[in-house]
XYZ file of C-alpha atoms in Angstrom:
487
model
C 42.230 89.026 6.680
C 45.189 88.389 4.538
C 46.459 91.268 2.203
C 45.966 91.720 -1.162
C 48.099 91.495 -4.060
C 47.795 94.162 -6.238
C 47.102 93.023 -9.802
C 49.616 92.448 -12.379
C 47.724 94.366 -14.582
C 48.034 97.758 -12.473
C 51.522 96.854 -12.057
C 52.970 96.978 -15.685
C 50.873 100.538 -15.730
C 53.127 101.330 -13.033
C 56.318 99.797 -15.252
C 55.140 101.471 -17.703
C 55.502 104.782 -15.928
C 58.694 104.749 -14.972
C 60.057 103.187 -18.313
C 58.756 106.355 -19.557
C 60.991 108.515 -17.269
C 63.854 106.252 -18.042
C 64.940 107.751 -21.828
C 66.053 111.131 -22.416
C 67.986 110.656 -25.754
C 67.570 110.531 -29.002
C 65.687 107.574 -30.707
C 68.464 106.214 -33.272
C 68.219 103.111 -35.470
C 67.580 99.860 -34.247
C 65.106 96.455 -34.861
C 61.936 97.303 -36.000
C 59.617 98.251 -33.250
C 56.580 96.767 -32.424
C 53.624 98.446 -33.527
C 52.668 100.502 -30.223
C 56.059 101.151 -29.294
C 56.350 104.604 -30.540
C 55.325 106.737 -28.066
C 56.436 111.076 -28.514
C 56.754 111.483 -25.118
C 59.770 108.330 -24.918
C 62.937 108.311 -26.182
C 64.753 105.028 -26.338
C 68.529 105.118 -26.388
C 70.056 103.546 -29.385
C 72.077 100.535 -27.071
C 68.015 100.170 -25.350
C 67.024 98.980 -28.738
C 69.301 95.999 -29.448
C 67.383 92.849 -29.606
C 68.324 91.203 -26.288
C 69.031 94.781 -24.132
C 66.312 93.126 -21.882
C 66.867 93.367 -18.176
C 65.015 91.971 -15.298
C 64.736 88.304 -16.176
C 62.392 86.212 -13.482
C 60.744 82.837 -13.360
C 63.026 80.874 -15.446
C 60.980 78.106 -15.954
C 62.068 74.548 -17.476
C 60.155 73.590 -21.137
C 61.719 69.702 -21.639
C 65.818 69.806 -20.139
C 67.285 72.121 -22.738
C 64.971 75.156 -22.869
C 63.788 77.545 -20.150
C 60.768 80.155 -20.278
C 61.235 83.574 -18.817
C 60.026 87.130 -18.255
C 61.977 90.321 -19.043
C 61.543 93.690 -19.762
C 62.535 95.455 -23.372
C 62.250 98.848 -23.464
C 60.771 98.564 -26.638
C 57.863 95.396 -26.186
C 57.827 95.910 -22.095
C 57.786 92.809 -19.441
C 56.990 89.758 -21.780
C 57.712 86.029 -21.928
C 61.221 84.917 -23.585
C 62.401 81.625 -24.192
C 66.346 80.474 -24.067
C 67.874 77.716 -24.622
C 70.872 78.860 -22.891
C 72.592 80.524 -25.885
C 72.409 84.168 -26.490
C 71.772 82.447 -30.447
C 68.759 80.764 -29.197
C 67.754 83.931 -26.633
C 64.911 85.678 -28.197
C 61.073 87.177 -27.373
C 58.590 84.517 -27.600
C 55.715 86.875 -28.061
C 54.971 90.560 -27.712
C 51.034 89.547 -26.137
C 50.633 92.724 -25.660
C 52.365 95.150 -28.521
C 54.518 98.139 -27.031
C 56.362 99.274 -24.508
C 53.409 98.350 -21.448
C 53.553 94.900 -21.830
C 51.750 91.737 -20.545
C 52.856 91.025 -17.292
C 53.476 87.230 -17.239
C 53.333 85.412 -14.297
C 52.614 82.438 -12.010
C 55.049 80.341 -15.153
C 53.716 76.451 -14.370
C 54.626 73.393 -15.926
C 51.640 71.216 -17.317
C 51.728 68.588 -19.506
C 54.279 69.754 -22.031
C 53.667 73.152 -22.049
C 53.892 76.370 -19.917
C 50.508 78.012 -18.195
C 50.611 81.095 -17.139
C 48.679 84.578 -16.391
C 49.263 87.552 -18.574
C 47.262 90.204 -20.211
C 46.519 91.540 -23.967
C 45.124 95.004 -23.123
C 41.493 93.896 -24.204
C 40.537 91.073 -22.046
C 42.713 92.107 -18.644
C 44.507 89.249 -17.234
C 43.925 85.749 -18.316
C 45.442 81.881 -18.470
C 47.728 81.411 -21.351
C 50.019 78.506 -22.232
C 52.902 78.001 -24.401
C 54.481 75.453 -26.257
C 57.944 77.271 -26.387
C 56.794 78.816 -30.118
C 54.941 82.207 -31.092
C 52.237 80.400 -32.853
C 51.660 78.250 -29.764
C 51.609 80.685 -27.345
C 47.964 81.485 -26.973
C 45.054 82.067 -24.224
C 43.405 79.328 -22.732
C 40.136 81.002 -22.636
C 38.513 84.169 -21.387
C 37.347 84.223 -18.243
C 34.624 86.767 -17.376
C 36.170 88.585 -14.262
C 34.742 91.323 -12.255
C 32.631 94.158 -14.565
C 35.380 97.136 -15.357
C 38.340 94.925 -13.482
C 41.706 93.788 -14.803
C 40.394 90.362 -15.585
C 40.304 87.404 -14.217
C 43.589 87.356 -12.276
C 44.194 83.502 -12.195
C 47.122 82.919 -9.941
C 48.189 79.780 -7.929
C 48.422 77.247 -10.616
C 48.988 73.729 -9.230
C 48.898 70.365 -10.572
C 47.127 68.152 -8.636
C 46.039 64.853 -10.339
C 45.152 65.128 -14.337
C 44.344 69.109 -14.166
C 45.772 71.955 -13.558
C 43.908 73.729 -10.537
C 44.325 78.045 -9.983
C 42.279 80.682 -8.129
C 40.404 83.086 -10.148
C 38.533 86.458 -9.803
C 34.748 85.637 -10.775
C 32.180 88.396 -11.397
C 30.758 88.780 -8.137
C 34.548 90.013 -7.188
C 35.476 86.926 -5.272
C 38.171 84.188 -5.997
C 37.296 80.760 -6.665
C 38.649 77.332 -7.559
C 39.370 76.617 -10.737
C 40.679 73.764 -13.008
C 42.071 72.899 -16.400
C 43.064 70.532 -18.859
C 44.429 72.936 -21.161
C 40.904 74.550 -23.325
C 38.305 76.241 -23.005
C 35.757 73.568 -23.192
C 37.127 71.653 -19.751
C 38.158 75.222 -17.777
C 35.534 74.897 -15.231
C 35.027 76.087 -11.329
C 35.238 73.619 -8.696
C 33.431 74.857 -6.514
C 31.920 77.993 -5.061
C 33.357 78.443 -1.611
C 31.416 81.320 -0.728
C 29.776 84.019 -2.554
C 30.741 87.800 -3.001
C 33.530 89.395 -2.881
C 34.350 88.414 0.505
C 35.257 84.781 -1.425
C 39.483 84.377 -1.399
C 41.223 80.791 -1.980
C 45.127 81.022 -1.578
C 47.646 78.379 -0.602
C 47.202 75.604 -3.155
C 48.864 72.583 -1.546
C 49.063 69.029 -3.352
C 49.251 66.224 -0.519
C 48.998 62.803 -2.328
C 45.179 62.603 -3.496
C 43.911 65.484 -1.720
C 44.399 69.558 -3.090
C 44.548 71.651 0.685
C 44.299 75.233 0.111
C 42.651 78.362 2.477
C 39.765 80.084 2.078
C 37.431 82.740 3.250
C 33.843 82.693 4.391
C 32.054 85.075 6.082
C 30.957 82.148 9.378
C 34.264 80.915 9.623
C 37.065 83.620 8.656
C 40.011 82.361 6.359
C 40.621 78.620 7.239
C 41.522 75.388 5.942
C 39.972 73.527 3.723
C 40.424 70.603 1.340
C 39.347 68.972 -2.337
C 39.560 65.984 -4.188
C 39.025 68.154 -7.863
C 34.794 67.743 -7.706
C 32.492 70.640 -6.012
C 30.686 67.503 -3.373
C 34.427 66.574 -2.420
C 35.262 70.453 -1.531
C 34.540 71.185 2.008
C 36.112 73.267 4.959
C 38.597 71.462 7.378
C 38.431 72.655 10.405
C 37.709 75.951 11.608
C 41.015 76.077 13.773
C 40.271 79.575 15.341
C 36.195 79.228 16.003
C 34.501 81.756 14.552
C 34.463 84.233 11.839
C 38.017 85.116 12.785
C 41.047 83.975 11.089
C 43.058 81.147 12.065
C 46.290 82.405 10.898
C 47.068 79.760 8.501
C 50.073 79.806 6.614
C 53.268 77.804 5.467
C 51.186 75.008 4.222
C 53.692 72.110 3.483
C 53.005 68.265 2.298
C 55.233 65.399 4.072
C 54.381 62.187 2.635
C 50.604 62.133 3.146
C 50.320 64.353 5.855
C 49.877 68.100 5.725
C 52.064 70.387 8.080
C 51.221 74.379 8.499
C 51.244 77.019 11.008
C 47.931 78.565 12.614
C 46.694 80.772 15.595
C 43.636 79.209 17.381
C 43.636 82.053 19.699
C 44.954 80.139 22.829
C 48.660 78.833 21.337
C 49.791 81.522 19.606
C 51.239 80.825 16.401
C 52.684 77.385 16.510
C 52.828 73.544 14.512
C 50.357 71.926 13.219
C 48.882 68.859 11.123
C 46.330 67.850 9.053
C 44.825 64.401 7.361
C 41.728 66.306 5.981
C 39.900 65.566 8.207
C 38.909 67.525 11.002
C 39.748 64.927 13.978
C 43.096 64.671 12.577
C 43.632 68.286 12.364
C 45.682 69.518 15.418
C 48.588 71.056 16.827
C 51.348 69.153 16.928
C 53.550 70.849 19.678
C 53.014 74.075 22.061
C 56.773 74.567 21.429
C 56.922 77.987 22.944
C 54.164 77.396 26.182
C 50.827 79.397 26.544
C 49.624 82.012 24.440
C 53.704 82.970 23.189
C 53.988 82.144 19.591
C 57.773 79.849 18.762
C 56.586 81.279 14.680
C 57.654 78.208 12.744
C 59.133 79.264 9.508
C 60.877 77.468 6.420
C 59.106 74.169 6.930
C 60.956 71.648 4.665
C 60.614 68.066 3.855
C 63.331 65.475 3.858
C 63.377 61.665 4.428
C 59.498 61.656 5.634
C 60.308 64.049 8.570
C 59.530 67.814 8.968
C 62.730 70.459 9.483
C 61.690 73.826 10.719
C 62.930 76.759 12.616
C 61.503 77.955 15.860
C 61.930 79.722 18.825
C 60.986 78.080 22.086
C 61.871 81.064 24.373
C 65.095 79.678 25.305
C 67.441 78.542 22.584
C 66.264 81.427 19.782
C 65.754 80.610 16.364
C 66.925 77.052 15.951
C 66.627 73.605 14.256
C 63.732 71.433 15.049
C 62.335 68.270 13.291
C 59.008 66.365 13.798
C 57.295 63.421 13.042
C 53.637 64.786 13.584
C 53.723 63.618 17.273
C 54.368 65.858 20.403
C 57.169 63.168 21.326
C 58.687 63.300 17.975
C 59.063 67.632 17.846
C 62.593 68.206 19.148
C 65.187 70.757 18.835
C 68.013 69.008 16.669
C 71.008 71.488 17.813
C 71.187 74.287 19.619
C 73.828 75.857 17.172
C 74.381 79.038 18.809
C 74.236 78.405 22.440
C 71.698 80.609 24.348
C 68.757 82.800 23.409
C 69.706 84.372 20.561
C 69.395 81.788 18.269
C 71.249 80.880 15.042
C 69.121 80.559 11.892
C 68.684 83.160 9.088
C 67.433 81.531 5.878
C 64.941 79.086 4.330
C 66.432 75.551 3.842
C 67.243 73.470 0.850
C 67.755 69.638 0.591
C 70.979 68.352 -1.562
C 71.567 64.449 -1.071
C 69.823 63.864 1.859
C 70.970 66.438 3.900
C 69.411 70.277 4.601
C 71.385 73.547 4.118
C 70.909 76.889 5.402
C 72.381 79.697 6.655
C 73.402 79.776 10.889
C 75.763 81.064 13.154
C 77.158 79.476 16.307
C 78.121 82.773 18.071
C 81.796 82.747 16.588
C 82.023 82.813 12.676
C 78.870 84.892 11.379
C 76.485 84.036 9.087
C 77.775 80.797 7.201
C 76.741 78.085 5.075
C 75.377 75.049 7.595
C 74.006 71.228 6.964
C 72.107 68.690 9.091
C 71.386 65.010 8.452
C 68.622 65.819 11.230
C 70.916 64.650 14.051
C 72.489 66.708 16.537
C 76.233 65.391 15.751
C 75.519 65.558 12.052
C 74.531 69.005 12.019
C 78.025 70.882 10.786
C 79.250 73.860 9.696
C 80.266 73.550 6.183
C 82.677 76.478 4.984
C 83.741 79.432 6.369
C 83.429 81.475 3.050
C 83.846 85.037 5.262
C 86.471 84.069 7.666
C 86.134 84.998 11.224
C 83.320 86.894 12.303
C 82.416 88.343 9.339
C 78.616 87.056 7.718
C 78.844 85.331 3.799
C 74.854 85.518 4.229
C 74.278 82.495 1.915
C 70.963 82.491 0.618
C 68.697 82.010 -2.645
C 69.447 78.330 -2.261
C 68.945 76.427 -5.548
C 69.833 72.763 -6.645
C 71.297 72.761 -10.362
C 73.300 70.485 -11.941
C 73.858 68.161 -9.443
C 75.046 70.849 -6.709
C 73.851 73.433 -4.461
C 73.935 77.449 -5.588
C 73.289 79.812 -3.651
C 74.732 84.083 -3.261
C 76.932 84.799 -0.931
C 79.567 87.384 -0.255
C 83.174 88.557 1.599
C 84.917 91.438 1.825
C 86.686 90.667 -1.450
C 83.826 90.085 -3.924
C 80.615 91.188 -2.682
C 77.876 89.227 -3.028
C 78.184 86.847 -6.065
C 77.171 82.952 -7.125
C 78.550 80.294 -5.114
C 77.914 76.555 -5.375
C 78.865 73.414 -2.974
C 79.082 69.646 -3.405
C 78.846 69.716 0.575
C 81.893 69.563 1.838
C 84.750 72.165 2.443
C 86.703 72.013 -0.178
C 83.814 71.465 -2.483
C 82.434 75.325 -2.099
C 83.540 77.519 -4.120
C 82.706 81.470 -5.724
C 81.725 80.682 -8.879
C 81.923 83.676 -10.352
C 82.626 87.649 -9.970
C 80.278 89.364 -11.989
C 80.698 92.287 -10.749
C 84.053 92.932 -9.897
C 85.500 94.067 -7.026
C 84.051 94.151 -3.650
C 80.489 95.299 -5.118
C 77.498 93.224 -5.310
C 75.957 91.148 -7.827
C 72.981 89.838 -6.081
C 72.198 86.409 -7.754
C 69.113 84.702 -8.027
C 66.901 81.902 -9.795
C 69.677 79.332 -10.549
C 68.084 76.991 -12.759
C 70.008 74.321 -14.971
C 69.176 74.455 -19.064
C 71.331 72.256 -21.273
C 75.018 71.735 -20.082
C 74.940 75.016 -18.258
C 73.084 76.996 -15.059
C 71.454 79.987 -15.399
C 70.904 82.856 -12.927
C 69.409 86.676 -13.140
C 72.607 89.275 -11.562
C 73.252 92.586 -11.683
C 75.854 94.110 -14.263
C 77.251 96.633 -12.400
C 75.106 99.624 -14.047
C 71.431 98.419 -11.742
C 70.376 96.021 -14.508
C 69.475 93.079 -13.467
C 70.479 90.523 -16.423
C 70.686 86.634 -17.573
C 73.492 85.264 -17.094
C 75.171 81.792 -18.051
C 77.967 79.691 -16.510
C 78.938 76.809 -18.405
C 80.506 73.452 -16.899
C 83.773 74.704 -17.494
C 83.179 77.208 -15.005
C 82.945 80.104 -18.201
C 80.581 83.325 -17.530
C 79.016 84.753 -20.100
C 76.143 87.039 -20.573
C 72.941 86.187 -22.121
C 72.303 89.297 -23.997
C 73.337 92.664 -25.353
C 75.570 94.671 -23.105
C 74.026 98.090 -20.906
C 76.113 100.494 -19.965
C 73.641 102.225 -18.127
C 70.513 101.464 -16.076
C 67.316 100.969 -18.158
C 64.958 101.002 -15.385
């Protein structure tokens, strides 16, 4: 059986905990606190107060091309949603859902129809779906579904569009999770259908593939398979059951190509290799036995570009390499062998810029470095040496923003800081040092808003914190300085 997640609602008790342990001075003056914030066992420091001290920003989430959605943590209101529009002016708490220093939790952000859905929690009702418009007033609950008795709620996660609705997975009262879909009220928030009953119930893996949702799901007959919808309970049906039997079939890495699904699985023979799907079950199969007999090649960072599937795999010979595939055994070949011999070259999910994949390889001689492919062996290049010689830049946290490709990266200089390419050479360049010196930044979740990109880095005192760089190549932080760790 697949693991589970533990709920978002136990986490932010958990947040709340060590926020607790954080402060140990006095309170001081600052913005008026929200009602529940007071607690006599806290103290806040007065620089903890200021109105954007928040650290931890995730999920930066596009509302229209100018404004972004986020969560962050104030010691004062807790993790919450924010909204920027890329200006600390226009950086500023959305709404404190949950009043004090706990917090809601936001997550799963999802774009639908104008507005952002997501799952948070008010303290009363345990975790719900809420949208927002980008205002207070409009930032509301979708409606209340029941949950388990004496749970955290109904813990909808995997939101996905998939025709006119939004479909997500929610914890019913029998303790299972079921299909669900939206259109934004109460009135049309309906299941889809009951896959099984009981707690034993658990959909994941919400895959759109033109007209059909694919997702996984547990049953007590067939373990935790495939199976497919068209959005109505007679059109929701298992796949295949790809390892007979009530055990699992492995399935993961579910990923749409056109109109054909791609994902990995174990039947129990093959290992862990390729497959495909059409929904139905004749057309569900493996694609290639890349590494032969019961060995498993693990496909990972399956990525679609130009109508063909890129992955990395491990055939027993070459290591972790390139491959590409076109659904047929004929068509699932090895594109390079960058790093000649077993050991293979590959260390990082793929991005697609133009036409063209990036990732992370080595070919035995530089380390680590920043690598494209066209899907051909002679147009599969190394393109910059960013630590020269042997030494590993690491490139990774691929983004596309602004017409280019960010991602961190680091040398014995700077550390790890944000980086961006046009794809060539002379194109890729540090784009910052936000934390000076040879120490690391770590940046994440580039995401263009307005004229400028966005990205969550550390400042140098264990915050992580929103950051802006402008087309002008400016830095500038989106919110009130730390000078020492909040959490």
């Amino acid at each position: 059986m697949h693991a589970f997640t533990p709920s978002p609602f136990l986490y932010a008790c958990r947040l709340a905990l060590s926020l607790a342990a954080v402060a140990t001075l006095s309170l001081g003056t600052a913005m008026a606190q929200p009602a529940a914030a007071a607690d006599p066992d806290r103290t806040v420091l007065p620089e903890q107060r200021a109105r954007l001290a928040f650290v931890s920003p995730t999920q930066l989430t596009p509302l229209g091309e100018r404004r972004a959605v986020f969560t962050a943590v104030h010691a004062l209101s807790g993790q919450e949603l924010w909204i920027t529009d890329g200006t600390a002016g226009g950086t500023r708490l959305l709404k404190d859902i949950l009043p004090g220093f706990r917090g809601a939790y936001p997550s799963s952000l999802t774009p639908y129809r104008g507005r952002i859905y997501f799952a948070a929690t008010d303290g009363e009702h345990g975790v719900q779906l809420w949208r927002t418009d980008g205002t207070e007033r409009g930032t509301v609950a979708v409606t209340r579904l029941p949950g388990a008795p004496g749970s955290d709620g109904a813990l909808p996660a995997e939101l996905t569009v998939f025709k006119d609705a939004l479909y997500f997975v929610a914890k019913e009262p029998d303790g299972g999770f079921q299909l669900w879909k939206t259109q934004g009220t109460a009135q049309n928030t309906v299941r889809v259908a009951a896959i099984a009953p009981g707690s034993r119930a658990l959909v994941r893996q919400l895959t759109v593939v033109g007209d059909r949702l694919f997702f996984t799901a547990t049953t007590a007959e067939h373990g935790h398979e495939l199976w497919v919808s068209d959005g109505s309970a007679k059109g929701t049906r298992l796949v295949k059951d790809v390892r007979a039997g009530p055990e699992d079939g492995g399935i993961a890495r579910l990923t749409a190509v056109g109109r054909q699904l791609y994902f990995t699985a174990n039947d129990g023979q093959h290992g862990t290799e390729l497959w495909t799907s059409d929904g139905t079950a004749e057309g569900t199969r493996l694609v290639k036995d890349v590494r032969a007999g019961d060995a498993a090649s693990q496909p990972r960072h399956l990525t679609a570009m130009k109508g063909v599937l890129y992955f990395a795999a491990d055939d027993g010979r070459h290591g972790i390499e390139l491959w590409r595939s076109d659904g047929t055994t004929e068509g699932t070949r090895l594109v390079k062998d960058i790093q000649h011999g077993p050991r293979g070259s590959l260390s990082s999910p793929m991005a697609v810029m133009n036409g063209r994949l990036y990732f992370a390889a080595t070919d035995g001689e530089s380390g680590a470095e920043l690598w494209s492919s066209d899907g051909t062996e002679a147009g599969t290049r190394r393109v910059a040496d960013i630590a020269a010689g042997a030494s590993s830049a690491t490139p990774s946290r691929f983004e596309v923003a602004a017409g280019r490709l960010w991602f961190s990266a680091g040398d014995a200089m700077h550390g790890v800081e944000p980086w961006s390419t046009d794809g060539t050479a002379a194109g890729t360049r540090r784009m910052a040092d936000v934390v000076p010196g040879a120490a690391h930044s770590m940046p994440v979740g580039f995401t263009a808003v307005g004229d400028a990109v966005l990205f969550t880095a550390d400042d140098g005192h264990g915050n992580e914190r929103l950051w802006r760089i402008d087309r002008a190549g400016r830095l500038s932080l989106l919110g009130d300085p730390l000078q020492q760790r909040l959490r």
